[in-house]
Amino acid sequence: MSAMSDLSAPYPAVTLDQVRHAQKTLSGVARVTALEGSRFLSGLVGAPVHLKCENLQRTGSFKIRGAYVRIAGLSAEERAAGVVTASAGNHAQGVALAAALLGVRSTVFMPQGAPLPKVAATREYGAEVRLYGQIVDETMRAAREYADRTGAVFVHPFDHPDVIAGQGTVGLEILEQCPEAGTIVVGVGGGGLVAGIAVAVKSLRPDVRIVGVQAAGAAAYPPSLAAGHPVSVGAPTTMADGIKVGRPGDVPFRIVAELVDEVRTVSEDELSSALLLCLERAKLVVEPAGASPVAALLADPGSFRGPVVAVLSGGNVDPLLLQRILRHGMAAAGRYLSLRLRLTDRPGALAALLELLSETDANVVDISHVRTDPRLGLTEAEVELHLETKGTAHCAEVGAILRDAGYRVMG
């Protein structure tokens, strides 16, 4: 990618020595997270696939690594002024815990729509939380203004060499755990994690392919790489709040342009299916951003050289969002069917419908029966059904059986 980028800007580089120093700094602080094999994904890709479980890291994501390294590097005077940051949740928790471990006061700005469990966890780690803005970019401006006003040190989520070096320790661990790795797949928001991993891995194993993954609705890197400099995407939209960033960081962009082999995008349906797969097949709770590498594997499994390591960057998912995502993921996989149908409003009609459904071997998850509505005829009733099915073919079979029985199915 280096041919497409303008590398003349004087942004500081990040070196392997810095990443190794960060690893020493994090000793006894960050966990060396497990690398778990995935039989299902290995069969799909046709090569060994391993999952780097940063969702099991302290605070539930990789962010503690960069946050701790950054704050540990502050002078005594800077620590006394406190730190401030902006985050949708994972970096917020990383900064809050890192600051608490180092005895530093922390203030965290979070978007107004940040998941409540992430807000609560950030407070529990000891930070003062202030809610502002709708997206991280707006929240970040407020945090910078606070830093200018109070003298607190701004700890950027991804645009600082110390943060990138800290995240790069994930790459060192991957090479220690899987020295034969052929491809590493990493979710990308601002780019701190993929940049750090790229520095560590490419310095030691330049043949390893690094693939970044963005949500299609918040993909600032492809146009930025094409332009040769960071560009903003207006109003990024994705369920994956951990990678919902409107503009690449200047420091990670330079590294990504030089060292990352490719940045792909995945859809919301692919993210949902990946999260569902992680839960069902790997028994791992992963947030949408953390599932993005798995989504890329599912979308185009034959394009990855093995062995493949997919970095599950975080597991902090709002239970309510998880419920919606699982339902969406099941629908995308053809295992959840929602439909409405009309039937004659007479005694026993609903019971007859349910009896027919039991014969199709579809499981009724939810049912709504409406008998009074201006849209309905005098003798009509409408039923909305949510069914658990066995796949796309079974969905089609259930619909056909209902139509053959004379029901008016409206989808």
XYZ file of C-alpha atoms in Angstrom:
411
model
C 0.000 0.000 0.000
C 2.966 2.301 0.362
C 2.692 3.458 -3.240
C -0.692 5.011 -2.493
C 0.291 6.949 0.612
C 1.914 10.294 1.240
C 4.499 9.457 3.909
C 6.156 12.873 4.003
C 4.197 14.088 7.032
C 6.386 14.249 10.150
C 4.389 11.813 12.277
C 6.426 9.781 14.765
C 7.221 6.212 13.848
C 6.615 3.197 16.073
C 9.414 0.644 16.286
C 9.763 -2.985 17.325
C 11.905 -1.863 20.262
C 9.015 0.297 21.498
C 6.641 -2.647 21.265
C 9.070 -4.869 23.155
C 9.463 -2.171 25.830
C 5.673 -1.981 26.051
C 5.537 -5.746 26.585
C 7.866 -5.384 29.589
C 5.764 -2.497 30.921
C 2.625 -4.631 30.672
C 4.122 -7.646 32.426
C 1.817 -8.520 35.311
C -0.774 -5.986 34.114
C -2.219 -7.286 30.831
C -2.991 -10.964 30.371
C -1.322 -13.074 27.731
C -4.636 -14.074 26.191
C -5.337 -17.529 24.822
C -5.017 -18.559 21.186
C -7.830 -21.039 20.516
C -8.203 -23.191 17.439
C -11.520 -23.194 15.552
C -12.385 -26.491 13.872
C -15.358 -24.990 12.046
C -13.456 -22.017 10.608
C -10.462 -24.205 9.793
C -12.705 -26.458 7.734
C -14.279 -23.476 6.024
C -10.980 -21.771 5.167
C -9.161 -24.989 4.347
C -6.290 -24.135 6.697
C -5.805 -23.866 10.473
C -7.665 -20.903 11.977
C -6.904 -19.651 15.484
C -8.793 -17.085 17.546
C -6.737 -14.600 19.592
C -9.060 -14.045 22.554
C -8.608 -10.403 23.525
C -12.282 -10.506 24.509
C -10.956 -12.300 27.618
C -8.424 -9.534 28.372
C -8.794 -7.356 31.480
C -11.660 -4.883 30.942
C -12.900 -7.157 28.143
C -10.731 -5.830 25.312
C -7.178 -5.152 24.131
C -7.453 -1.472 25.082
C -5.849 -1.845 28.520
C -2.545 -2.513 26.722
C -2.197 0.832 24.972
C -3.843 2.845 27.726
C -1.522 1.515 30.418
C 1.624 2.016 28.344
C 0.616 5.598 27.544
C -0.186 6.591 31.128
C 2.830 4.731 32.560
C 5.030 6.885 30.325
C 3.794 10.182 31.768
C 5.978 12.312 34.011
C 5.087 12.863 37.670
C 3.867 16.355 36.803
C 1.661 15.043 34.005
C 0.213 12.325 36.224
C -0.641 14.920 38.849
C -2.731 16.805 36.251
C -4.820 13.702 35.585
C -5.808 12.172 32.256
C -8.827 12.552 30.003
C -10.022 10.537 27.036
C -12.953 9.916 24.716
C -14.316 6.489 23.855
C -17.429 4.491 23.001
C -16.512 2.135 25.806
C -13.529 -0.188 25.462
C -10.795 2.464 25.526
C -12.768 4.193 28.268
C -12.529 1.122 30.468
C -8.872 0.602 29.575
C -7.963 4.165 30.574
C -10.071 3.999 33.735
C -8.395 0.805 34.955
C -4.896 1.835 33.845
C -5.240 5.180 35.601
C -6.526 3.500 38.760
C -3.621 1.029 38.775
C -1.150 3.910 38.394
C -2.864 6.199 40.909
C -3.892 8.810 38.326
C -7.207 10.688 38.239
C -9.190 10.010 35.034
C -12.081 11.699 33.244
C -13.752 9.883 30.362
C -16.054 11.410 27.750
C -18.417 8.892 26.147
C -21.080 9.284 23.423
C -24.606 9.743 24.719
C -25.610 6.459 23.094
C -22.756 4.441 24.603
C -23.850 0.995 25.846
C -24.927 1.247 29.480
C -22.781 -1.703 30.651
C -19.685 0.038 29.258
C -20.611 3.306 30.982
C -21.222 1.509 34.281
C -17.968 -0.476 34.037
C -15.959 2.683 33.298
C -17.345 4.339 36.414
C -16.677 1.224 38.480
C -13.020 1.299 37.421
C -12.822 4.751 39.009
C -13.237 7.257 36.171
C -15.492 10.289 36.129
C -17.762 9.744 33.112
C -19.240 12.592 31.055
C -21.678 11.822 28.238
C -21.419 14.043 25.170
C -22.132 13.809 21.429
C -23.471 11.035 19.231
C -20.262 9.656 17.723
C -16.726 9.283 19.043
C -15.432 12.141 16.864
C -17.771 14.629 18.587
C -16.960 13.174 21.987
C -13.254 13.448 21.253
C -13.517 17.173 20.517
C -15.177 17.696 23.889
C -12.436 15.722 25.642
C -9.714 17.762 23.915
C -11.404 20.985 24.981
C -11.490 19.681 28.547
C -7.766 18.870 28.331
C -6.973 22.376 27.074
C -9.091 23.920 29.807
C -7.840 21.855 32.764
C -4.326 20.758 31.814
C -5.243 17.069 31.974
C -3.295 14.854 29.564
C -5.390 13.656 26.643
C -4.979 9.904 26.095
C -5.968 9.295 22.492
C -7.678 5.961 21.750
C -5.395 5.190 18.808
C -3.402 8.175 17.531
C -0.281 8.044 19.704
C 2.936 5.990 19.415
C 2.747 4.711 23.017
C -0.819 3.485 22.520
C 0.100 1.786 19.245
C 3.148 0.177 20.845
C 0.977 -1.180 23.627
C -1.514 -2.656 21.172
C 1.410 -4.118 19.224
C 2.098 -6.519 22.089
C -0.831 -8.547 20.727
C 1.298 -9.160 17.635
C 4.287 -10.339 19.678
C 2.069 -12.791 21.542
C 0.608 -14.124 18.290
C 4.077 -14.884 16.916
C 5.032 -16.575 20.186
C 1.849 -18.666 20.215
C 1.640 -19.365 16.472
C 5.106 -18.841 14.920
C 3.934 -20.397 11.648
C 1.103 -17.851 11.148
C 0.484 -16.962 7.506
C -2.264 -14.327 7.874
C -3.455 -12.171 10.769
C -6.924 -10.632 10.477
C -7.707 -7.587 12.628
C -10.736 -5.322 13.079
C -10.002 -1.678 12.270
C -11.527 1.515 13.633
C -8.988 4.307 14.045
C -6.220 1.824 13.296
C -4.221 1.597 16.529
C -4.503 -2.166 16.975
C -3.785 -3.174 13.382
C -0.913 -0.662 13.201
C 0.689 -1.994 16.376
C 0.304 -5.606 15.279
C 1.738 -4.739 11.855
C 4.830 -3.110 13.380
C 5.526 -6.092 15.625
C 4.770 -8.805 13.095
C 6.258 -7.293 9.941
C 9.493 -6.471 11.799
C 9.956 -10.139 12.667
C 8.011 -11.936 9.940
C 7.583 -9.673 6.887
C 6.016 -12.576 4.972
C 2.961 -12.658 7.250
C -0.064 -11.097 5.577
C -1.933 -8.496 7.662
C -5.584 -7.954 6.724
C -7.656 -5.194 8.316
C -11.452 -5.369 8.491
C -13.890 -2.452 8.753
C -17.654 -2.278 8.981
C -18.962 -1.159 5.581
C -20.956 1.667 7.162
C -17.893 3.078 8.946
C -15.076 2.346 6.509
C -12.756 5.353 6.439
C -9.586 3.469 5.552
C -10.330 2.393 1.947
C -10.986 5.971 0.723
C -8.149 7.293 2.886
C -5.664 4.812 1.433
C -6.872 5.656 -2.068
C -6.381 9.374 -1.361
C -3.001 8.881 0.307
C -4.030 10.674 3.507
C -6.727 10.320 6.191
C -10.179 11.420 5.067
C -13.394 11.514 7.043
C -16.577 9.605 6.319
C -19.728 11.415 7.289
C -21.997 9.883 9.945
C -20.492 6.387 10.263
C -23.219 3.816 10.860
C -22.690 0.343 12.279
C -23.678 -1.820 15.228
C -19.941 -2.321 15.838
C -19.393 0.684 18.093
C -15.813 -0.418 18.828
C -14.769 0.333 15.228
C -17.260 3.129 14.551
C -14.655 5.804 13.792
C -15.132 8.482 11.151
C -11.461 9.209 10.388
C -8.206 7.228 10.632
C -5.599 8.450 13.068
C -2.604 10.202 11.504
C 0.001 8.009 13.205
C -1.672 4.627 12.578
C -2.600 5.632 9.023
C 1.041 6.023 8.097
C 1.812 2.553 9.482
C -1.233 0.939 7.888
C -0.339 2.446 4.519
C 3.193 1.061 4.773
C 2.689 -2.308 6.408
C -0.902 -3.575 6.196
C -1.505 -5.668 3.097
C -5.237 -5.086 2.701
C -8.278 -3.509 4.356
C -11.639 -5.179 3.674
C -15.200 -4.310 4.635
C -18.001 -6.479 6.013
C -21.757 -5.936 6.170
C -23.980 -5.787 9.235
C -25.449 -9.196 8.304
C -21.941 -10.648 8.159
C -21.101 -9.155 11.556
C -24.283 -10.648 13.032
C -23.543 -14.086 11.591
C -19.958 -13.927 12.877
C -21.028 -12.992 16.391
C -23.532 -15.850 16.401
C -20.857 -18.276 15.201
C -18.429 -17.183 17.931
C -21.097 -17.753 20.552
C -22.365 -21.090 19.246
C -19.240 -22.757 17.899
C -16.402 -21.192 19.907
C -18.418 -20.575 23.100
C -17.063 -17.028 23.210
C -19.005 -13.828 23.852
C -17.653 -11.309 21.337
C -18.898 -7.811 20.521
C -19.571 -6.898 16.864
C -16.226 -5.106 16.440
C -14.442 -8.128 17.878
C -16.281 -10.438 15.499
C -15.300 -8.461 12.384
C -12.287 -10.673 11.513
C -14.515 -13.750 11.697
C -17.050 -11.948 9.485
C -14.322 -11.472 6.872
C -13.446 -15.162 7.034
C -17.090 -16.131 6.556
C -17.518 -13.697 3.657
C -14.580 -14.970 1.580
C -12.977 -18.004 3.246
C -10.908 -19.071 0.271
C -8.881 -15.862 0.105
C -6.818 -16.298 3.280
C -3.434 -18.024 3.419
C -3.125 -20.206 6.484
C -2.510 -20.632 9.248
C -4.878 -17.739 10.003
C -5.121 -15.845 13.286
C -8.315 -13.818 13.796
C -8.054 -11.254 16.593
C -11.223 -11.124 18.702
C -10.549 -7.621 19.968
C -13.334 -7.292 22.549
C -16.288 -8.891 24.269
C -18.093 -5.931 25.835
C -21.535 -6.169 24.278
C -24.744 -4.688 25.629
C -27.104 -7.608 26.486
C -30.003 -5.868 24.730
C -27.912 -5.349 21.599
C -26.732 -8.949 21.859
C -30.335 -10.132 21.869
C -31.112 -8.139 18.715
C -27.901 -9.209 17.010
C -28.481 -12.873 17.734
C -31.964 -12.668 16.287
C -30.627 -10.798 13.260
C -27.787 -13.274 12.891
C -30.170 -16.211 13.018
C -32.353 -14.550 10.379
C -29.320 -13.921 8.160
C -28.403 -17.592 8.507
C -31.951 -18.649 7.603
C -32.625 -19.920 11.112
C -35.149 -17.314 12.196
C -38.305 -16.601 10.249
C -40.685 -13.687 10.804
C -43.966 -13.643 8.895
C -47.519 -12.337 9.015
C -50.550 -14.161 7.760
C -54.305 -13.758 7.593
C -56.771 -16.378 8.775
C -60.515 -16.613 9.248
C -61.508 -15.367 12.696
C -63.385 -18.329 14.098
C -63.005 -20.525 17.207
C -60.124 -22.952 16.862
C -58.478 -21.150 13.920
C -55.371 -20.188 15.873
C -55.088 -23.646 17.423
C -55.285 -25.204 13.942
C -52.484 -22.920 12.733
C -50.253 -23.872 15.661
C -50.973 -27.548 15.068
C -49.894 -27.189 11.446
C -46.715 -25.366 12.514
C -45.865 -28.170 14.936
C -45.947 -30.574 11.989
C -43.381 -28.423 10.113
C -40.910 -28.852 13.011
C -40.545 -25.055 13.343
C -40.294 -23.706 16.874
C -42.630 -20.812 17.710
C -40.601 -18.177 19.573
C -43.229 -15.434 19.671
C -46.771 -14.920 18.404
C -49.065 -11.890 18.146
C -52.782 -12.324 17.368
C -54.703 -9.209 16.161
C -58.476 -9.388 15.700
C -59.495 -5.713 15.645
C -57.785 -3.533 13.066
C -59.202 -1.273 10.315
C -57.030 -3.157 7.795
C -58.804 -6.447 8.543
C -62.036 -7.696 7.119
C -64.982 -8.405 9.371
C -64.153 -12.119 9.597
C -60.367 -11.843 9.430
C -57.593 -11.995 12.014
C -53.892 -11.368 11.546
C -51.137 -13.364 13.181
C -47.490 -12.319 13.386
C -45.140 -15.229 13.962
C -41.475 -15.466 14.905
C -40.168 -18.960 14.259
C -36.886 -20.711 14.872
C -36.051 -22.800 11.813
C -33.289 -25.112 10.585
C -32.038 -23.017 7.691
C -33.003 -21.278 4.457
C -34.498 -24.403 2.888
C -36.620 -25.042 5.983
C -37.887 -21.424 5.900
C -39.046 -21.916 2.316
C -40.653 -25.234 3.256
C -42.605 -23.682 6.151
C -43.894 -20.886 3.898
C -44.952 -23.352 1.219
C -46.822 -25.548 3.725
C -48.731 -22.557 5.074
C -49.699 -21.388 1.583
C -50.749 -24.873 0.535
C -52.990 -24.982 3.599
C -54.760 -21.847 2.344
C -53.176 -19.235 4.551
C -52.424 -15.791 3.099
C -48.743 -15.315 3.983
C -47.456 -11.742 3.748
C -43.813 -12.284 4.815
